[in-house]
CSV table of C-alpha atoms (C1' of nucleotides) in Angstrom, one decimal:
chain,number,residue,atom,x,y,z
A,261,MET,CA,123.9,111.9,69.7
A,262,ASN,CA,122.1,111.1,72.9
A,263,GLY,CA,124.3,111.9,75.9
A,264,ALA,CA,123.5,108.7,77.8
A,265,ALA,CA,124.4,106.6,74.8
A,266,THR,CA,127.8,108.3,74.5
A,267,ARG,CA,128.3,107.8,78.2
A,268,ALA,CA,127.5,104.1,77.8
A,269,ARG,CA,129.9,103.9,74.9
A,270,ILE,CA,132.7,105.5,76.9
A,271,ILE,CA,132.1,103.0,79.7
A,272,ASP,CA,132.1,100.1,77.3
A,273,ALA,CA,135.2,101.1,75.5
A,274,ALA,CA,137.0,101.9,78.8
A,275,ASP,CA,136.0,98.5,80.2
A,276,GLN,CA,137.6,96.7,77.2
A,277,LEU,CA,140.7,98.8,77.3
A,278,PHE,CA,141.2,98.6,81.0
A,279,TYR,CA,140.9,94.9,80.8
A,280,ARG,CA,143.3,94.5,77.8
A,281,HIS,CA,146.0,97.0,78.6
A,282,GLY,CA,145.4,97.8,82.3
A,283,TYR,CA,143.9,100.9,84.0
A,284,GLU,CA,146.9,103.1,84.3
A,285,HIS,CA,148.3,102.3,80.8
A,286,THR,CA,144.9,103.3,79.2
A,287,SER,CA,145.0,107.0,78.5
A,288,PHE,CA,142.1,109.4,77.8
A,289,ALA,CA,143.4,109.7,74.3
A,290,VAL,CA,143.1,106.0,73.6
A,291,ILE,CA,139.5,105.9,74.9
A,292,ALA,CA,138.6,109.0,73.0
A,293,ASP,CA,139.9,107.3,69.8
A,294,ALA,CA,137.9,104.2,70.5
A,295,VAL,CA,134.7,106.1,71.1
A,296,GLN,CA,135.5,108.6,68.3
A,297,ILE,CA,135.0,111.8,70.4
A,298,SER,CA,137.3,114.6,71.3
A,299,ARG,CA,139.6,114.3,74.3
A,300,GLY,CA,138.3,117.3,76.2
A,301,ASN,CA,134.7,116.1,75.8
A,302,PHE,CA,135.2,113.6,78.6
A,303,TYR,CA,134.8,116.2,81.2
A,304,HIS,CA,131.2,116.6,80.4
A,305,HIS,CA,130.5,112.9,81.1
A,306,PHE,CA,133.1,112.1,83.7
A,307,LYS,CA,134.9,114.5,86.0
A,308,SER,CA,138.1,112.3,86.0
A,309,LYS,CA,139.6,109.1,84.9
A,310,ASP,CA,138.8,107.6,88.4
A,311,HIS,CA,135.1,108.3,87.8
A,312,ILE,CA,135.3,106.4,84.5
A,313,LEU,CA,136.8,103.5,86.5
A,314,GLY,CA,134.0,103.8,89.0
A,315,ALA,CA,131.4,103.6,86.3
A,316,VAL,CA,133.1,100.6,84.7
A,317,ILE,CA,133.2,98.7,87.9
A,318,GLU,CA,129.5,99.5,88.5
A,319,ALA,CA,128.7,98.3,85.0
A,320,ARG,CA,130.6,95.1,85.7
A,321,LEU,CA,128.8,94.5,89.0
A,322,ALA,CA,125.4,94.9,87.2
A,323,ALA,CA,126.4,92.6,84.4
A,324,THR,CA,127.7,90.0,86.9
A,325,ARG,CA,124.5,90.1,88.9
A,326,GLN,CA,122.5,89.6,85.8
A,327,LEU,CA,124.7,86.6,84.8
A,328,LEU,CA,124.3,85.0,88.2
A,329,ASP,CA,120.6,85.6,88.1
A,330,GLN,CA,120.4,84.0,84.7
A,331,TRP,CA,122.2,80.9,85.9
A,332,GLU,CA,119.7,80.6,88.8
A,333,THR,CA,116.8,80.4,86.3
A,334,GLU,CA,118.6,78.3,83.7
A,335,ASP,CA,119.7,75.6,86.0
A,336,ALA,CA,117.7,74.2,88.9
A,337,ASP,CA,120.6,72.2,90.3
A,338,PRO,CA,123.1,74.1,92.5
A,339,ALA,CA,125.9,71.7,91.5
A,340,GLY,CA,125.1,72.5,87.8
A,341,ARG,CA,125.3,76.2,88.6
A,342,ILE,CA,128.7,75.8,90.2
A,343,LYS,CA,129.9,73.9,87.2
A,344,LYS,CA,128.8,76.8,85.1
A,345,PHE,CA,131.0,79.1,87.2
A,346,ILE,CA,133.9,76.7,86.9
A,347,HIS,CA,133.6,76.6,83.2
A,348,ILE,CA,134.0,80.4,82.8
A,349,VAL,CA,137.7,79.9,82.4
A,350,VAL,CA,137.0,77.5,79.5
A,351,ALA,CA,134.3,79.7,77.9
A,352,ASN,CA,136.6,82.8,78.1
A,353,GLN,CA,139.8,80.9,77.4
A,354,VAL,CA,141.1,83.1,74.6
A,355,ASP,CA,140.6,86.4,76.5
A,356,ILE,CA,142.1,84.9,79.7
A,357,GLN,CA,145.1,83.6,77.8
A,358,ASN,CA,145.7,87.0,76.4
A,359,TYR,CA,144.7,89.3,79.3
A,360,GLY,CA,144.1,87.2,82.4
A,361,CYS,CA,141.0,87.2,84.6
A,362,PRO,CA,139.2,90.6,84.4
A,363,VAL,CA,138.5,90.7,88.1
A,364,GLY,CA,141.7,89.3,89.4
A,365,THR,CA,144.0,91.5,87.3
A,366,LEU,CA,142.0,94.6,88.1
A,367,THR,CA,142.1,94.1,91.8
A,368,ALA,CA,145.8,93.3,91.7
A,369,GLU,CA,146.5,96.5,89.7
A,370,LEU,CA,144.4,98.7,92.0
A,371,ALA,CA,146.1,97.2,95.0
A,372,LYS,CA,149.5,98.2,93.7
A,373,LEU,CA,148.2,101.7,92.9
A,374,ASP,CA,146.6,101.9,96.3
A,375,HIS,CA,143.6,103.2,94.4
A,376,PRO,CA,140.3,104.4,96.0
A,377,SER,CA,138.3,102.0,93.9
A,378,ARG,CA,140.2,99.0,95.2
A,379,ALA,CA,137.4,98.0,97.5
A,380,ALA,CA,134.8,98.4,94.7
A,381,ALA,CA,136.8,96.0,92.6
A,382,THR,CA,137.0,93.5,95.4
A,383,SER,CA,133.3,93.6,95.7
A,384,LEU,CA,133.2,92.0,92.2
A,385,PHE,CA,134.9,89.0,93.9
A,386,THR,CA,132.5,89.2,96.8
A,387,LEU,CA,129.6,88.8,94.4
A,388,TYR,CA,130.8,85.5,93.1
A,389,ARG,CA,131.9,84.4,96.6
A,390,GLU,CA,128.5,84.9,98.1
A,391,TRP,CA,126.7,83.4,95.2
A,392,LEU,CA,128.9,80.3,95.3
A,393,ARG,CA,128.4,80.2,99.1
A,394,ASP,CA,124.7,80.1,98.6
A,395,GLN,CA,125.0,77.2,96.1
A,396,PHE,CA,127.1,75.1,98.5
A,397,ALA,CA,124.6,75.8,101.3
A,398,LEU,CA,121.9,74.5,99.0
A,399,LEU,CA,123.9,71.4,98.5
A,400,GLY,CA,123.9,70.8,102.3
A,401,HIS,CA,127.3,72.2,103.2
A,402,ALA,CA,126.0,75.3,105.0
A,403,ASP,CA,128.6,74.9,107.8
A,404,ARG,CA,131.6,75.3,105.4
A,405,ALA,CA,129.9,76.9,102.4
A,406,ASP,CA,132.1,80.0,102.5
A,407,ALA,CA,135.3,77.9,102.6
A,408,LEU,CA,134.2,75.8,99.7
A,409,ALA,CA,133.2,79.0,97.7
A,410,MET,CA,136.7,80.4,98.3
A,411,HIS,CA,138.3,77.1,97.3
A,412,VAL,CA,136.5,77.3,93.9
A,413,LEU,CA,137.3,80.9,93.5
A,414,ALA,CA,141.0,80.3,94.3
A,415,PHE,CA,141.4,77.7,91.7
A,416,SER,CA,139.7,79.7,89.1
A,417,GLN,CA,142.1,82.5,89.8
A,418,GLY,CA,145.1,80.1,89.7
A,419,ILE,CA,144.1,78.6,86.5
A,420,ALA,CA,143.5,82.0,84.9
A,421,THR,CA,146.9,83.2,86.0
A,422,LEU,CA,148.8,80.2,84.7
A,423,SER,CA,146.7,80.1,81.5
A,424,ASN,CA,147.7,83.7,80.9
A,425,ALA,CA,151.4,83.1,81.7
A,426,PHE,CA,151.9,79.8,79.8
A,427,ARG,CA,149.1,80.1,77.2
A,428,ASP,CA,148.4,76.5,77.9
A,429,GLU,CA,144.9,75.3,76.8
A,430,GLU,CA,145.4,71.7,78.0
A,431,LEU,CA,146.2,72.9,81.5
A,432,VAL,CA,142.8,74.7,81.7
A,433,GLN,CA,140.9,71.6,80.5
A,434,ARG,CA,142.7,69.3,82.9
A,435,GLU,CA,142.4,71.5,86.0
A,436,VAL,CA,138.7,72.2,85.3
A,437,GLN,CA,138.0,68.5,85.0
A,438,GLN,CA,139.8,67.9,88.3
A,439,LEU,CA,137.8,70.6,90.1
A,440,CYS,CA,134.6,69.1,88.7
A,441,ASP,CA,135.6,65.7,90.0
A,442,TRP,CA,136.2,67.3,93.4
A,443,LEU,CA,132.8,68.8,93.2
A,444,SER,CA,131.2,65.5,92.5
A,445,PHE,CA,132.5,64.1,95.8
A,446,LEU,CA,130.6,66.8,97.6
A,447,LEU,CA,127.3,65.9,96.2
A,448,PRO,CA,124.6,64.4,98.5
B,297,MET,CA,181.1,104.7,95.2
B,298,ASN,CA,181.8,101.5,93.3
B,299,GLY,CA,179.8,101.4,90.1
B,300,ALA,CA,178.8,97.8,90.4
B,301,ALA,CA,177.5,98.4,93.9
B,302,THR,CA,175.4,101.3,92.7
B,303,ARG,CA,174.1,99.2,89.9
B,304,ALA,CA,173.2,96.5,92.4
B,305,ARG,CA,171.4,99.1,94.6
B,306,ILE,CA,169.4,100.3,91.6
B,307,ILE,CA,168.3,96.7,90.8
B,308,ASP,CA,167.4,96.1,94.4
B,309,ALA,CA,165.4,99.3,94.8
B,310,ALA,CA,163.7,98.8,91.4
B,311,ASP,CA,162.8,95.2,92.3
B,312,GLN,CA,161.0,96.4,95.5
B,313,LEU,CA,159.3,99.2,93.8
B,314,PHE,CA,158.2,97.2,90.7
B,315,TYR,CA,156.7,94.7,93.1
B,316,ARG,CA,154.9,97.1,95.4
B,317,HIS,CA,153.7,99.6,92.9
B,318,GLY,CA,153.9,97.9,89.5
B,319,TYR,CA,156.5,98.3,86.7
B,320,GLU,CA,154.7,101.1,84.7
B,321,HIS,CA,153.8,103.1,87.8
B,322,THR,CA,157.4,103.2,89.0
B,323,SER,CA,159.1,106.1,87.5
B,324,PHE,CA,162.8,106.9,87.2
B,325,ALA,CA,162.4,109.7,89.7
B,326,VAL,CA,161.1,107.3,92.4
B,327,ILE,CA,163.9,104.8,91.9
B,328,ALA,CA,166.4,107.7,91.9
B,329,ASP,CA,165.0,108.9,95.2
B,330,ALA,CA,165.2,105.5,96.7
B,331,VAL,CA,168.8,105.0,95.6
B,332,GLN,CA,169.7,108.6,96.4
B,333,ILE,CA,171.3,109.3,93.0
B,334,SER,CA,170.4,111.9,90.4
B,335,ARG,CA,167.8,111.0,87.7
B,336,GLY,CA,170.0,111.4,84.7
B,337,ASN,CA,172.7,109.2,86.2
B,338,PHE,CA,170.7,106.1,85.3
B,339,TYR,CA,171.8,106.3,81.7
B,340,HIS,CA,175.3,105.3,82.8
B,341,HIS,CA,174.1,102.1,84.4
B,342,PHE,CA,171.1,101.2,82.3
B,343,LYS,CA,170.2,102.4,78.8
B,344,SER,CA,166.5,102.4,79.5
B,345,LYS,CA,163.8,101.4,82.0
B,346,ASP,CA,163.3,98.2,80.1
B,347,HIS,CA,167.0,97.3,80.8
B,348,ILE,CA,166.4,97.8,84.5
B,349,LEU,CA,163.5,95.4,84.3
B,350,GLY,CA,165.6,92.9,82.5
B,351,ALA,CA,168.2,93.1,85.2
B,352,VAL,CA,165.6,92.8,87.9
B,353,ILE,CA,164.2,89.6,86.3
B,354,GLU,CA,167.6,88.2,85.9
B,355,ALA,CA,168.3,88.9,89.6
B,356,ARG,CA,165.1,87.2,90.6
B,357,LEU,CA,165.9,84.2,88.5
B,358,ALA,CA,169.3,83.9,90.2
B,359,ALA,CA,167.7,84.3,93.7
B,360,THR,CA,165.0,81.7,92.9
B,361,ARG,CA,167.6,79.2,91.6
B,362,GLN,CA,169.6,79.6,94.8
B,363,LEU,CA,166.5,79.2,96.9
B,364,LEU,CA,165.5,76.0,95.2
B,365,ASP,CA,169.0,74.6,95.4
B,366,GLN,CA,169.0,75.4,99.1
B,367,TRP,CA,165.8,73.5,99.6
B,368,GLU,CA,167.4,70.5,97.8
B,369,THR,CA,170.2,70.4,100.3
B,370,GLU,CA,168.1,71.2,103.4
B,371,ASP,CA,165.5,68.5,102.9
B,372,ALA,CA,166.2,65.1,101.6
B,373,ASP,CA,162.5,64.2,101.1
B,374,PRO,CA,160.9,65.5,97.9
B,375,ALA,CA,157.5,65.7,99.6
B,376,GLY,CA,159.0,67.9,102.3
B,377,ARG,CA,160.5,70.2,99.6
B,378,ILE,CA,157.1,70.5,97.9
B,379,LYS,CA,155.6,71.5,101.2
B,380,LYS,CA,158.3,74.1,101.6
B,381,PHE,CA,157.1,75.6,98.3
B,382,ILE,CA,153.5,75.4,99.3
B,383,HIS,CA,154.3,77.3,102.5
B,384,ILE,CA,155.8,80.2,100.6
B,385,VAL,CA,152.3,81.9,100.6
B,386,VAL,CA,152.3,81.5,104.4
B,387,ALA,CA,155.9,82.8,104.9
B,388,ASN,CA,155.3,85.8,102.7
B,389,GLN,CA,151.8,86.4,103.8
B,390,VAL,CA,152.1,90.0,104.7
B,391,ASP,CA,153.7,91.0,101.4
B,392,ILE,CA,151.3,88.9,99.4
B,393,GLN,CA,148.3,90.4,101.2
B,394,ASN,CA,149.6,93.9,100.3
B,395,TYR,CA,151.0,93.3,96.8
B,396,GLY,CA,150.2,89.9,95.6
B,397,CYS,CA,152.6,87.3,94.2
B,398,PRO,CA,155.7,88.9,92.8
B,399,VAL,CA,155.8,86.5,89.8
B,400,GLY,CA,152.1,86.4,89.1
B,401,THR,CA,151.5,90.1,89.2
B,402,LEU,CA,154.5,90.9,87.1
B,403,THR,CA,153.7,88.4,84.3
B,404,ALA,CA,150.1,89.7,84.4
B,405,GLU,CA,151.2,93.3,84.0
B,406,LEU,CA,153.7,92.6,81.3
B,407,ALA,CA,151.1,90.6,79.4
B,408,LYS,CA,148.8,93.6,79.4
B,409,LEU,CA,151.7,95.9,78.3
B,410,ASP,CA,152.7,93.4,75.6
B,411,HIS,CA,156.2,94.0,77.0
B,412,PRO,CA,159.3,92.3,75.4
B,413,SER,CA,160.3,91.0,78.8
B,414,ARG,CA,157.0,89.0,79.2
B,415,ALA,CA,158.7,85.8,78.2
B,416,ALA,CA,161.5,86.4,80.7
B,417,ALA,CA,159.0,86.9,83.5
B,418,THR,CA,157.2,83.7,82.6
B,419,SER,CA,160.5,81.9,82.8
B,420,LEU,CA,160.4,82.6,86.6
B,421,PHE,CA,157.3,80.5,86.6
B,422,THR,CA,159.0,77.8,84.5
B,423,LEU,CA,161.8,77.6,87.1
B,424,TYR,CA,159.3,76.6,89.8
B,425,ARG,CA,157.3,74.4,87.4
B,426,GLU,CA,160.3,72.3,86.4
B,427,TRP,CA,161.6,72.1,90.0
B,428,LEU,CA,158.2,70.9,91.2
B,429,ARG,CA,158.0,68.5,88.3
B,430,ASP,CA,161.3,66.9,89.3
B,431,GLN,CA,160.1,66.5,92.9
B,432,PHE,CA,156.9,64.7,91.8
B,433,ALA,CA,158.9,62.5,89.5
B,434,LEU,CA,161.1,61.5,92.5
B,435,LEU,CA,157.9,60.6,94.3
B,436,GLY,CA,157.1,58.1,91.6
B,437,HIS,CA,154.7,60.2,89.6
B,438,ALA,CA,156.9,60.7,86.5
B,439,ASP,CA,154.0,60.0,84.2
B,440,ARG,CA,152.0,63.0,85.4
B,441,ALA,CA,154.7,65.0,87.2
B,442,ASP,CA,154.2,68.2,85.1
B,443,ALA,CA,150.4,68.2,85.6
B,444,LEU,CA,150.9,67.8,89.4
B,445,ALA,CA,153.5,70.6,89.3
B,446,MET,CA,151.1,72.9,87.5
B,447,HIS,CA,148.3,72.0,90.0
B,448,VAL,CA,150.4,73.1,92.9
B,449,LEU,CA,151.5,76.2,91.0
B,450,ALA,CA,147.9,77.1,90.2
B,451,PHE,CA,146.9,76.7,93.8
B,452,SER,CA,149.6,79.0,95.0
B,453,GLN,CA,148.6,81.7,92.5
B,454,GLY,CA,144.9,81.4,93.4
B,455,ILE,CA,145.6,81.7,97.1
B,456,ALA,CA,147.9,84.7,96.5
B,457,THR,CA,145.3,86.5,94.4
B,458,LEU,CA,142.5,86.0,96.9
B,459,SER,CA,144.8,86.7,99.8
B,460,ASN,CA,145.6,90.0,98.2
B,461,ALA,CA,142.0,90.8,97.3
B,462,PHE,CA,140.3,89.9,100.6
B,463,ARG,CA,143.3,90.2,103.0
B,464,ASP,CA,142.1,87.0,104.6
B,465,GLU,CA,144.7,85.2,106.7
B,466,GLU,CA,142.5,82.3,107.6
B,467,LEU,CA,141.8,81.5,104.0
B,468,VAL,CA,145.6,81.0,103.4
B,469,GLN,CA,146.0,78.7,106.4
B,470,ARG,CA,143.0,76.6,105.4
B,471,GLU,CA,143.9,76.2,101.7
B,472,VAL,CA,147.5,75.4,102.5
B,473,GLN,CA,146.4,72.7,104.9
B,474,GLN,CA,144.0,71.3,102.3
B,475,LEU,CA,146.8,71.1,99.7
B,476,CYS,CA,149.1,69.5,102.1
B,477,ASP,CA,146.5,66.9,102.8
B,478,TRP,CA,146.1,66.4,99.0
B,479,LEU,CA,149.8,65.9,98.8
B,480,SER,CA,149.8,63.2,101.5
B,481,PHE,CA,147.5,61.1,99.3
B,482,LEU,CA,150.1,61.1,96.6
B,483,LEU,CA,152.9,59.7,98.8
B,484,PRO,CA,154.1,56.2,98.2
C,106,DG,C1',201.6,116.0,90.4
C,107,DA,C1',199.7,114.4,85.8
C,108,DC,C1',196.8,111.8,83.6
C,109,DA,C1',193.1,108.6,82.1
C,110,DC,C1',189.0,106.7,83.3
C,111,DC,C1',185.0,105.5,86.0
C,112,DT,C1',181.1,107.6,88.2
C,113,DT,C1',178.1,111.3,89.2
C,114,DA,C1',175.2,115.8,89.2
C,115,DG,C1',172.0,118.5,87.2
C,116,DG,C1',169.2,119.9,83.9
C,117,DA,C1',167.3,120.2,78.9
C,118,DC,C1',164.7,117.7,75.3
C,119,DG,C1',160.4,116.4,73.1
C,120,DG,C1',156.4,114.1,74.2
C,121,DT,C1',152.3,112.6,76.7
C,122,DC,C1',149.7,112.7,80.7
C,123,DG,C1',145.1,113.9,83.2
C,124,DC,C1',142.5,117.8,83.6
C,125,DC,C1',139.9,121.9,82.5
C,126,DC,C1',138.2,125.8,79.8
C,127,DT,C1',135.6,128.2,76.0
C,128,DA,C1',133.2,128.4,71.9
C,129,DA,C1',130.4,126.2,68.7
C,130,DT,C1',126.9,123.0,67.5
C,131,DG,C1',122.9,120.1,68.0
C,132,DT,C1',118.1,119.3,69.9
C,133,DG,C1',113.7,119.9,71.9
C,134,DT,C1',110.0,123.3,73.3
C,135,DC,C1',107.1,127.0,72.8
D,61,DG,C1',111.9,131.4,64.3
D,62,DA,C1',113.4,132.1,69.3
D,63,DC,C1',115.1,130.3,73.1
D,64,DA,C1',117.1,127.2,76.8
D,65,DC,C1',119.7,123.5,77.5
D,66,DA,C1',122.4,119.3,76.5
D,67,DT,C1',126.3,117.9,74.0
D,68,DT,C1',130.5,118.3,71.4
D,69,DA,C1',135.0,120.0,69.4
D,70,DG,C1',139.4,121.7,69.9
D,71,DG,C1',143.0,123.1,72.3
D,72,DG,C1',145.7,125.0,76.3
D,73,DC,C1',147.4,124.0,81.1
D,74,DG,C1',151.1,122.6,84.2
D,75,DA,C1',153.2,118.4,85.5
D,76,DC,C1',155.7,114.5,84.8
D,77,DC,C1',157.4,111.0,81.7
D,78,DG,C1',161.8,108.4,79.8
D,79,DT,C1',165.8,109.7,77.6
D,80,DC,C1',170.0,112.0,76.7
D,81,DC,C1',173.7,115.3,77.1
D,82,DT,C1',177.6,117.9,79.2
D,83,DA,C1',180.4,119.2,82.8
D,84,DA,C1',182.2,118.2,87.2
D,85,DG,C1',184.0,115.1,90.7
D,86,DG,C1',186.3,111.1,92.4
D,87,DT,C1',189.9,107.4,92.1
D,88,DG,C1',193.8,104.8,90.8
D,89,DT,C1',198.3,104.5,88.1
D,90,DC,C1',202.6,106.0,86.9
DNA sequence: GACACCTTAGGACGGTCGCCCTAATGTGTC
DNA sequence: GACACATTAGGGCGACCGTCCTAAGGTGTC
């Protein structure tokens, strides 16, 4: 098999497993099982588990950039784009109920581990933050665009955490609706 | 030394370590070092690491109940009590910046580990939820008291997550102020 | 002082971890 | 077919994991 393809499959499997069971709890053996290659073979593709994590974060960054770009072309209205972001927690409700927010839980875990990739994981948040900030600036709130962006980000994280803890679907619907209402008041 | 005292010291040290470095990442050896007892000695006090976790959660539940009771006696105004809760993220800002919310991060980790004590950890959230619900009911919002309680809870979690990710003090101040303003609109 | 019992020390156990090596196999080029 | 190189299989390495055992030490009662 092509080496690059195997590498991509490792990243993909590791991404899923890191998300579902946490970075530390995911062992080489489990990833190897998922990709159906031998354990020792990893060394050829990645020098260490940390390097796999680095590649996973990089892949997520690329995927996130693509998603945000796609939203830019799909929706001409900045407010509509923000709503698309807000509705992530609804679209991914099942996963979030089971495993929490992929970004929030990863940064939290890496912070506790004092892991070198902590900053890289935070940059995933920054991607959303700056994108949201741009949208709010377009809506005429350039002076407090960053604060508004962080407000939206914070509520998404809060909803994700409680959705995961209580497995409460109604809560998600209700809070999302509330945040969309709040957004409407900001429109020109 | 008194056995009960040693047991209490184990719980206390484990609580700190679980919070700062995560449950799974905290080994027997590290706890033993912190308490200054031998590794194998744990078996006399706790059958397994899971039992230590159980005891830690129980201790946190007791401490939380005591805190909430104290607030009830300290402040006769339900709105004032809610503000006390909101300001937890300010009072514990340093710890939260470094390690996140003790409840939120624990439930998230246990969810990923599919750990038996997951439900027990969630009951820590429930404690706050029901207390907040009671406060909002006292304020004359019995019909939607639970939704309001969850709103405040979600906010706290979101702030804690972002505070931990970005280490941004200003963000905390700003969002807390905003939520207090929101609370003022609900007052009779 | 004798005794029972609570508490502790220290280490062995089977297992798994992340990591690393070597030999074999596949693949493309000439 | 010969060769160079990319990829893989399989397993060993030392370290550490959570658990469990035994023997020693401490403490209180009579």
